[in-house]
Coordinates of C-alpha atoms in Angstrom, one line a residue:
M15 CA 10.7 5.8 7.1
T16 CA 13.4 3.5 8.4
P17 CA 13.3 3.4 12.2
C18 CA 16.0 5.5 14.0
L19 CA 17.9 2.5 15.4
P20 CA 21.3 0.8 14.7
D21 CA 21.3 -1.9 12.1
H22 CA 21.7 -4.7 14.6
I23 CA 18.9 -3.5 16.8
T24 CA 15.3 -4.2 15.6
P25 CA 12.3 -2.3 17.1
E26 CA 11.5 -5.6 19.0
I27 CA 15.0 -5.8 20.5
F28 CA 14.9 -2.1 21.5
L29 CA 11.5 -2.4 23.2
R30 CA 12.6 -5.6 25.0
D31 CA 16.1 -4.6 26.1
Y32 CA 16.3 -0.8 26.1
W33 CA 12.9 0.9 26.5
Q34 CA 12.7 2.3 30.0
K35 CA 15.6 0.0 31.0
K36 CA 18.9 1.5 29.7
P37 CA 20.3 4.2 27.4
L38 CA 21.3 3.7 23.8
L39 CA 23.7 5.8 21.7
I40 CA 22.9 5.8 17.9
R41 CA 25.7 7.3 15.9
N42 CA 24.4 9.2 12.9
G43 CA 20.9 7.9 13.6
L44 CA 19.1 10.9 12.3
P45 CA 21.2 12.6 9.6
E46 CA 18.0 14.1 8.1
I47 CA 18.0 16.7 10.9
I48 CA 21.4 18.2 9.9
G49 CA 21.1 21.6 8.4
Q50 CA 17.4 22.2 9.2
F51 CA 18.2 24.8 11.8
R52 CA 21.0 27.1 12.9
P53 CA 21.3 28.8 16.3
D54 CA 20.1 32.2 15.1
D55 CA 16.9 30.5 13.8
I56 CA 16.1 29.3 17.4
I57 CA 16.9 32.6 19.1
E58 CA 14.7 34.4 16.6
L59 CA 11.9 31.9 16.9
A60 CA 12.0 32.1 20.7
Q61 CA 10.9 35.8 20.4
N62 CA 7.9 35.0 18.2
E63 CA 4.4 35.6 19.6
G64 CA 2.7 32.3 20.6
V65 CA 6.0 30.4 21.1
T66 CA 6.5 28.6 24.4
A67 CA 10.1 29.3 25.4
R68 CA 12.4 29.5 28.4
L69 CA 15.7 31.4 28.9
I70 CA 17.9 29.8 31.5
K71 CA 20.9 31.8 32.8
Q72 CA 23.6 30.3 35.0
Y73 CA 25.7 32.8 37.0
S74 CA 27.2 30.2 39.3
E75 CA 26.7 26.6 40.5
D76 CA 24.0 27.9 42.9
N77 CA 22.7 30.9 41.1
W78 CA 20.4 30.1 38.2
Q79 CA 17.7 32.4 36.7
L80 CA 14.7 31.6 34.5
E81 CA 12.7 33.8 32.2
T82 CA 9.7 32.5 30.3
S83 CA 8.0 33.6 27.1
P84 CA 7.1 36.0 25.8
L85 CA 10.8 36.8 25.2
C86 CA 12.2 39.8 23.3
M87 CA 15.5 40.9 21.9
Q88 CA 16.3 42.7 25.2
D89 CA 16.2 39.4 27.1
F90 CA 19.2 38.2 25.0
S91 CA 21.4 41.2 25.9
D92 CA 23.8 41.3 28.7
L93 CA 23.7 37.5 29.1
P94 CA 26.1 35.6 31.4
T95 CA 28.8 33.3 29.9
Y96 CA 26.6 30.2 30.4
W97 CA 23.0 30.3 29.3
S98 CA 20.5 28.2 27.3
V99 CA 17.2 28.9 25.5
L100 CA 14.6 26.2 25.1
V101 CA 11.7 26.2 22.7
Q102 CA 8.8 23.7 23.0
N103 CA 6.5 22.3 20.4
M104 CA 8.9 22.6 17.5
E105 CA 6.7 20.5 15.2
Q106 CA 4.2 23.4 15.3
W107 CA 6.8 25.6 13.6
S108 CA 8.4 23.1 11.2
T109 CA 6.6 20.5 9.2
Q110 CA 9.9 19.1 8.1
L111 CA 11.0 18.6 11.6
G112 CA 7.6 17.2 12.7
N113 CA 7.9 14.5 9.9
L114 CA 10.9 13.1 11.7
W115 CA 8.5 11.7 14.4
Q116 CA 8.1 8.9 11.8
K117 CA 11.7 7.8 12.6
F118 CA 10.4 6.8 16.0
N119 CA 7.2 5.0 14.8
F120 CA 8.1 1.9 16.8
I121 CA 6.7 3.8 19.8
P122 CA 2.9 4.4 19.6
Q123 CA 2.2 8.0 18.7
W124 CA -0.2 8.5 21.6
Q125 CA 2.9 8.6 23.8
R126 CA 4.4 11.6 21.9
D127 CA 4.7 14.7 23.9
D128 CA 6.5 17.3 21.8
I129 CA 9.8 18.1 20.1
M130 CA 11.8 20.6 22.2
V131 CA 15.0 22.3 21.0
S132 CA 17.8 23.6 23.3
Y133 CA 20.3 26.1 22.1
A134 CA 23.4 26.9 24.2
P135 CA 26.8 28.5 23.5
K136 CA 30.0 26.7 24.6
G137 CA 29.7 25.6 28.3
G138 CA 25.9 26.2 28.4
S139 CA 23.7 23.7 30.2
V140 CA 20.4 23.2 32.0
G141 CA 22.1 21.4 34.9
K142 CA 22.1 17.9 36.2
H143 CA 18.5 16.6 36.2
Y144 CA 16.1 13.8 35.4
D145 CA 12.8 13.8 33.4
E146 CA 9.5 12.1 34.0
Y147 CA 9.4 11.0 30.4
D148 CA 11.5 9.1 27.9
V149 CA 13.5 11.1 25.4
F150 CA 15.5 10.7 22.2
L151 CA 18.2 13.5 22.3
V152 CA 19.1 14.4 18.7
Q153 CA 22.1 16.6 18.0
G154 CA 21.1 19.0 15.2
Y155 CA 24.0 21.4 15.2
G156 CA 27.4 21.6 17.0
H157 CA 28.4 19.2 19.7
R158 CA 27.2 18.4 23.2
R159 CA 28.7 16.2 25.9
W160 CA 26.3 14.0 27.7
Q161 CA 26.9 12.2 31.0
L162 CA 24.4 9.7 32.5
G163 CA 24.3 8.6 36.1
K164 CA 22.0 7.2 38.7
W165 CA 18.3 6.4 38.5
C166 CA 16.1 8.8 40.3
D167 CA 12.6 8.8 41.9
P168 CA 10.2 11.3 43.5
S169 CA 12.3 11.3 46.7
T170 CA 15.4 12.6 44.8
E171 CA 16.3 15.9 46.4
F172 CA 16.9 19.0 44.2
K173 CA 18.9 22.1 44.9
P174 CA 16.8 24.5 47.1
D175 CA 15.8 28.0 46.0
Q176 CA 16.5 27.4 42.3
P177 CA 14.0 28.1 39.5
I178 CA 14.7 24.8 37.8
R179 CA 14.9 21.2 39.1
I180 CA 18.6 20.4 39.3
F181 CA 20.9 18.5 41.7
D182 CA 24.6 17.9 42.3
D183 CA 24.9 14.1 42.8
M184 CA 24.5 11.9 39.7
G185 CA 26.1 8.9 41.4
E186 CA 28.4 6.7 39.4
L187 CA 28.5 7.7 35.7
I188 CA 27.4 5.0 33.3
F189 CA 27.8 7.1 30.1
D190 CA 30.1 9.9 29.0
E191 CA 30.2 10.8 25.3
V192 CA 30.1 13.8 22.9
L193 CA 27.3 13.8 20.4
A194 CA 27.9 15.2 16.9
P195 CA 25.3 16.4 14.4
G196 CA 22.9 13.5 13.5
D197 CA 23.8 11.5 16.6
V198 CA 20.9 10.2 18.8
L199 CA 20.9 9.3 22.5
Y200 CA 17.9 7.5 24.1
V201 CA 17.5 8.3 27.8
P202 CA 14.9 6.4 29.8
S203 CA 12.6 8.2 32.2
R204 CA 14.1 9.1 35.6
L205 CA 17.7 8.4 34.5
S206 CA 19.8 11.4 35.6
H207 CA 21.6 13.2 32.7
Y208 CA 23.8 16.2 32.2
G209 CA 24.5 17.9 28.8
V210 CA 27.1 20.6 28.3
A211 CA 27.6 22.4 25.0
Q212 CA 31.1 22.0 23.5
D213 CA 30.5 24.8 21.0
D214 CA 27.4 26.6 19.7
C215 CA 24.9 23.7 19.6
L216 CA 21.3 22.7 19.1
T217 CA 19.9 19.6 20.7
F218 CA 16.4 18.4 19.8
S219 CA 14.5 16.4 22.4
F220 CA 11.8 14.0 21.1
G221 CA 9.9 13.4 24.3
L222 CA 7.5 10.5 25.0
R223 CA 5.4 10.1 28.1
Y224 CA 2.4 8.3 29.5
P225 CA -0.7 10.2 30.5
N226 CA -1.0 12.1 33.7
I227 CA -3.2 10.3 36.2
S228 CA -5.0 13.5 37.2
D229 CA -5.8 14.4 33.5
L230 CA -7.2 10.9 33.0
L231 CA -9.4 11.2 36.1
D232 CA -10.6 14.6 34.9
N233 CA -11.7 13.1 31.6
I234 CA -13.3 10.1 33.3
N235 CA -15.3 12.5 35.4
N236 CA -16.3 14.7 32.5
I237 CA -17.4 11.7 30.4
F238 CA -19.4 10.2 33.3
C239 CA -21.1 13.6 33.9
R240 CA -22.2 13.9 30.3
Q241 CA -23.5 10.4 29.8
D242 CA -26.1 8.2 31.6
L243 CA -24.1 5.3 33.0
D244 CA -26.1 2.2 33.7
L245 CA -23.9 -0.2 35.6
N246 CA -26.8 -2.3 36.9
L247 CA -25.8 -1.2 40.4
T248 CA -27.1 -3.0 43.4
P249 CA -26.8 -1.8 47.0
F250 CA -23.5 -2.4 48.8
N251 CA -23.5 -5.7 50.7
L252 CA -22.1 -4.4 54.0
P253 CA -22.8 -6.8 56.8
L254 CA -22.6 -5.2 60.2
R255 CA -19.3 -6.3 61.8
L256 CA -19.8 -7.7 65.3
S257 CA -17.3 -6.4 67.9
P258 CA -16.8 -7.3 71.5
T259 CA -17.0 -3.6 72.3
P260 CA -19.6 -1.1 71.0
Q261 CA -18.5 1.2 68.1
Q262 CA -18.8 4.9 68.4
T263 CA -21.9 6.1 66.6
G264 CA -20.0 8.9 64.8
K265 CA -17.2 6.7 63.5
L266 CA -16.8 5.5 59.9
D267 CA -15.2 2.1 60.2
Q268 CA -12.2 1.6 58.1
Q269 CA -13.1 -2.0 57.2
M270 CA -16.5 -0.7 55.9
V271 CA -14.6 1.7 53.6
T272 CA -12.3 -1.0 52.4
T273 CA -15.2 -3.3 51.7
M274 CA -17.1 -0.6 49.7
K275 CA -14.0 0.2 47.7
E276 CA -13.5 -3.5 46.8
Q277 CA -17.2 -3.9 45.8
L278 CA -17.1 -0.7 43.7
L279 CA -13.9 -1.8 41.9
N280 CA -15.4 -5.2 41.2
V281 CA -18.6 -3.7 39.7
L282 CA -16.6 -1.4 37.4
A283 CA -14.2 -4.1 36.4
N284 CA -17.1 -6.3 35.3
S285 CA -19.1 -3.7 33.5
P286 CA -19.0 -3.5 29.7
E287 CA -20.4 0.0 29.8
F288 CA -17.7 1.2 32.1
E289 CA -15.1 -0.5 29.9
R290 CA -16.4 1.4 26.9
L291 CA -16.4 4.8 28.6
F292 CA -13.0 4.2 30.2
Q293 CA -11.5 3.5 26.8
H294 CA -13.1 6.7 25.5
A295 CA -11.6 8.6 28.4
V296 CA -8.1 7.1 27.8
A297 CA -8.3 7.9 24.1
T298 CA -9.4 11.5 24.7
T299 CA -6.6 12.0 27.3
V300 CA -3.7 10.6 25.4
S301 CA -4.7 12.3 22.1
T302 CA -4.8 15.7 23.7
R303 CA -2.0 18.1 22.9
R304 CA -0.3 20.2 25.6
Y305 CA 0.0 23.2 23.2
E306 CA -2.6 25.1 21.2
L307 CA -2.6 24.9 17.5
L308 CA -1.9 27.8 15.2
V309 CA -4.9 29.1 13.3
P310 CA -4.4 28.9 9.5
E311 CA -4.5 32.2 7.7
D312 CA -6.0 30.7 4.5
M313 CA -8.7 28.2 4.1
S314 CA -8.3 25.2 1.8
D315 CA -10.3 24.9 -1.4
P316 CA -11.7 21.6 -2.7
D317 CA -10.9 22.3 -6.3
E318 CA -7.3 23.2 -5.4
V319 CA -6.9 20.1 -3.3
R320 CA -8.1 17.9 -6.2
S321 CA -5.7 19.7 -8.5
L322 CA -2.8 19.1 -6.2
L323 CA -3.6 15.5 -5.9
E324 CA -3.6 15.2 -9.7
E325 CA -0.2 16.8 -9.7
N326 CA 1.2 13.9 -7.6
F327 CA 0.8 15.6 -4.2
V328 CA 0.1 13.1 -1.4
L329 CA -1.8 13.0 1.9
Q330 CA -0.1 12.3 5.2
Q331 CA -0.7 13.0 8.8
D332 CA 0.4 16.4 10.1
N333 CA 2.7 15.3 12.9
N334 CA 1.8 18.4 14.9
C335 CA -1.5 16.5 15.4
K336 CA -2.0 13.5 17.7
L337 CA -4.1 11.2 15.6
L338 CA -5.1 7.8 16.9
Y339 CA -7.9 5.2 16.7
T340 CA -9.5 2.4 18.7
E341 CA -11.1 -0.7 17.1
N342 CA -14.3 -2.7 17.6
P343 CA -15.8 -0.3 16.8
L344 CA -13.4 1.9 14.8
Q345 CA -13.3 5.3 16.5
I346 CA -10.9 8.1 15.5
Y347 CA -9.5 10.8 17.8
A348 CA -7.6 13.9 16.9
N349 CA -6.1 16.3 19.5
G350 CA -8.4 15.1 22.3
E351 CA -11.5 15.2 20.1
W352 CA -13.6 12.1 19.2
L353 CA -14.5 12.4 15.6
D354 CA -17.9 10.8 15.9
E355 CA -19.5 12.0 12.7
L356 CA -17.1 10.4 10.2
T357 CA -18.3 8.2 7.4
L358 CA -16.7 4.7 7.3
L359 CA -14.6 5.8 4.3
E360 CA -13.3 8.9 6.2
A361 CA -12.5 6.8 9.3
E362 CA -10.6 4.3 7.2
I363 CA -8.5 7.1 5.5
L364 CA -7.6 8.7 8.8
K365 CA -6.8 5.3 10.3
H366 CA -4.3 4.7 7.4
L367 CA -2.8 8.2 8.0
A368 CA -2.5 7.6 11.7
D369 CA -0.5 4.5 11.1
G370 CA 2.0 6.6 9.1
K371 CA 0.9 5.7 5.6
I372 CA 1.0 8.1 2.7
L373 CA -2.0 8.2 0.3
N374 CA -1.9 9.4 -3.3
L375 CA -4.8 10.1 -5.7
K376 CA -4.8 6.5 -6.8
D377 CA -5.1 5.1 -3.3
L378 CA -8.0 7.5 -2.5
D379 CA -9.8 6.6 -5.8
I380 CA -9.6 2.9 -5.0
L381 CA -11.3 3.5 -1.7
V382 CA -13.9 5.8 -3.2
Q383 CA -14.8 3.4 -6.0
H384 CA -16.0 0.9 -3.5
T385 CA -18.8 3.3 -2.4
E386 CA -22.3 3.3 -3.8
D387 CA -22.0 6.8 -5.5
P388 CA -18.3 7.5 -6.2
D389 CA -18.9 10.9 -7.8
T390 CA -20.9 12.3 -4.8
T391 CA -18.5 10.6 -2.4
W392 CA -15.5 12.3 -4.0
Q393 CA -17.0 15.7 -3.6
L394 CA -17.9 15.1 0.0
L395 CA -14.4 13.7 0.6
L396 CA -12.7 16.7 -0.8
D397 CA -14.8 18.9 1.5
S398 CA -13.6 16.8 4.4
L399 CA -10.0 16.9 3.3
C400 CA -10.2 20.7 3.3
N401 CA -11.5 20.7 6.8
W402 CA -8.8 18.2 8.0
I403 CA -6.1 20.4 6.5
D404 CA -7.5 23.5 8.1
D405 CA -7.8 21.8 11.4
G406 CA -4.1 20.8 11.2
W407 CA -4.7 17.0 11.1
I408 CA -3.3 16.2 7.7
L409 CA -0.9 17.7 5.1
L410 CA -0.7 17.8 1.3
N411 CA 3.0 17.3 0.3
Q412 CA 4.7 17.0 -3.0
M413 CA 6.5 13.7 -3.7

C-alpha cells in the first residue's frame, strides 16, 4: 500500500522532520476508511462480550464519570449531553480495518499498539490530555475539531478526583483544525491535544508505542531464569577503600555499590551470550499483544486452503497479529512467542509476510520447488498454513 503521507513528504522526510517532533495534518490521507463503520456499529460493538470498551460521561468541566466493559444497552440510556464511547483493539473485530496498518508501514510494526475508535455525538470529548504514545488520528465518520498545545511530561498536573487523566491548561495553541472523513492527524507522544465532535463522529486512533521498561525487565528475568547463562563471571574487583576514619561495620559503602554496578554492566555489555538473550527478551516483549485473541470457531482444512490458493486467494499477515523477526540467525516471533520449531522455508514465508508482502500460489510454489522433496514439503506446508490461520497469524484473502 502507498504510505499514508502527503505527496511531498517521503517516509524518510517524515521520520527525520516530524516523528516525535511535530504534528502533521494529512488531508484525505486515508480515504479507504470512509464508510467502513457508522456510529451505531460502534455502540453495538461496545456491548459485545470480549470487547474492551469505555463509556465516558461529562456532566460538567469538573464532573466526569467512567464506565468500563462489559457494557450493556442500559448503560447507553439516560446519557448526559456530552459523552463518548471508546473501543480498543478494533483490528480484532475488523480485518478490513486492520489491513490499514499497512498504510503506516514506514513505522516498524513492533511499535504498533492497537487501533482504537472513539464515537461521540456533537460536543462530545474525552477532555484535554496527552498520551505516552504516538498516534495517527483518522477521521472515519463525521467531523472533529482538534486543538494541539504544549508539550507535557510526567510532572504535568491533571485535574484531581477525576476518573480520566485530563487538565485545563494546554498552553499556547499550535494547531486548530476540523478533520473531515479520510483526514489524518499525526500527534507525537506527550503533545497535548483536545478533540471535540462537531457532529456524530468516529475517530480511529492508530497508536504506536515503545515497550514498557517493566515488561522488558520481566521478560529478561523470565528468560534468565529458564536458561543457563554463562557469562564467564569473575569475582568483583573491589579494593578496600582506605579512609582516614574507620567505617562502620554495618554500613554498605555507596562507592562499593557504584563500583559493583559499573563492573556488572561492563560484563553484560561485553558478553555475546547476554546480547543474544537480551535480543530474545526484546523481541518477545515488543511482539506481545495487549489484548487476547479471539478463538476461531472453525478449524482450517489443508485441502480447502490448497483449493482457495488455486482460486487466486493470497496469503498475507493478519494485522491483528504482531509478527516480526530478527536476523543472524533468522528467528520469527508472533504475539510474544518465539517460533523455534519452524523449518527454513516456513521462516522465510513468515518473514515475507511480516514485511507486508502478499504471497500467491505461484510465489509459494517457487519457494517449495527449491526443497529436496517438493511434494512432501507442500503437504507439510499446508498443515502449517492451517495452524497459522487458526492461530490468527495469517489470512487467506481473495484478490
